[in-house]
Amino acid sequence: MNDSTPEKQPQRVPNSPNAQKEGNQVSVNSAELSAYNPRDTPAPKDHLPPIHRTPNEIILHIIHTYVKDSAYPVRDLSALTLVCRRWRAIVEDASFLWGRIDASEGLAAVRKGLRMAKGAALHITYTQRRSKTDQSAFFKAIGERISQWRSLVVNARQGKHCAAILETTIPPRLEKLHLSGNPALWGRSHDEPLILFGGAAAPPGLQDVHLEDIPIAVTPLKLACLTSLELGGIYDLSISEILRILSDSPGLETLTLASMEDLVPDTALNLPPDWTIQLPSLSRLFLIYLSDAFTHLFLSTLAAPHLQQLHVECDMEGIPSSQLLNDNLTRLVPTLTSLVSTASEIKVTITRESGYKILAGGLEIDMDLVDNALLHFQDSFEWLSSHLGRRLRILPIHLRIDNCNSNIAYLEWFTSRAVVTKLTLWPNSTWDVNPGIEGIISLLSNPIPSSPTSWYLPYLETFVTNSVRPSGSPTIVQMINRRHTTNREQGEGGLGVPKRFTEIRLSRGMLLNPIQRSLRPTVEFLKAVVTAGEGAEVFWEGKKWTGTGLEE
């Protein structure tokens, strides 16, 4: 090698204002990456170390992959500049990498990120509970670069500094706007809502909107062409405006409407008989604590052939299930049938004496404050079973009882009408002995009084509970032993004969104090469970019992 050969200078990476956005992340297309390694640049010498022979575009991919999900992007990018002179040149010249501005990094990092981003797109996050930056100083710094905003995510109980900017100024290139907080601490009320952008329409590129628990006037924004919309606790909004937004957003993929129980259809709505909400791209829909009338109106007029997830949560006090689930949903039945077609089991949760949940595949229905919960559940389950295909009737059921109510009627219904293969008893209490747990275990430990040859939940194979006492729970051992003894004596597969357990998962109550939770049951208790289980896998706090101890 000629010693006079000049040292090859590191390639400088040009600024890149055209970087693509993925949520709050930044991605780079192949055309842009190629700009960082021009074709007329001589190839590095073969004798150099591999890292020096690596094209700039590959290094850029490595760096981008490393920082794209980082909680502290400016800190991590600054660290990467210390690797070598070449990496420093690449990182410092790739301005789009510096566009993620998060208040949790502190004001110095925020200012450095803004400086290094130059004219690149900015993706801004302010979460009050994580912020290490004075709110006034943070929003003053980013407000000076509002023309570069691409996304703004603010989760703050108090947001007057953010509101002051958005009231008067339009971020012309904004694509994502997420605002959530406390209405009283944003300096507005529902009678005097916050009016964004001086009353002008939202920026034309805005596609992702999330507004929650902040009194904002939505109508003046004239939202349209959205791909994601979440509205929660927004009171100054009519059904007509919601339907108008949806009609103007055929590409909508995710929709959440929550905590707006004052949305009640009236005669002034005047929808034509064949009205439909056409959302051909919708894949995820959440309707949470809306009025039952609006929820039913929405579902009965929805046309969403590609829906993959539907979550409906309602306060049904004094309202029969037939008011929500009835033949007016005929148009939606094919979509619902598709949602449950992927289910391998149905999960039914009895949440308390007045509530229940049904989860099957992509369909989740959560009813709260219902009268006569068992009858209400039966009506809902029967409607789903009769309308969504025979397969739903024969799927195994995972029954979870959160309040551990020992109501025999529930066990009788599930025993006679369903195949329950997994039972979870999960009380939210700190009782050393839970009466509900003990009552249910007692019922499972003996034949049904009215039919001595049959047992409750005879198909049960998996048992889960978080209510084991520090000294152990002899009633659990007794229940397992009695069911297995009957299985041996009467033969596997006999009518009403309990199956053998294959899996037993035990743990301590979630609300116990740290000292109580740290106490393990005695080794003798776990050995007794294993002996009674006769080959069933036994777990304690998620770790498998090996016979001599817990797997690490």
XYZ file of C-alpha atoms in Angstrom, residues 345-348 396-401 419-425 457 459-464 501 503 505:
27
model
C -62.795 -22.148 23.299
C -65.365 -19.785 24.790
C -64.333 -17.868 27.880
C -67.188 -16.947 30.205
C -65.178 -26.133 25.220
C -65.752 -23.418 27.810
C -63.304 -21.781 30.183
C -65.462 -20.635 33.100
C -63.977 -17.938 35.324
C -65.769 -16.805 38.471
C -68.773 -28.441 28.104
C -66.678 -26.688 30.748
C -63.107 -27.987 30.542
C -61.378 -25.235 32.543
C -62.482 -23.527 35.782
C -60.819 -20.459 37.293
C -61.838 -19.263 40.760
C -68.830 -29.905 35.507
C -65.643 -32.474 31.675
C -63.396 -30.338 33.891
C -59.690 -30.955 33.186
C -57.969 -27.732 34.301
C -58.444 -26.104 37.720
C -57.044 -22.646 38.572
C -57.439 -33.307 35.921
C -53.466 -29.313 34.920
C -52.597 -24.080 38.834
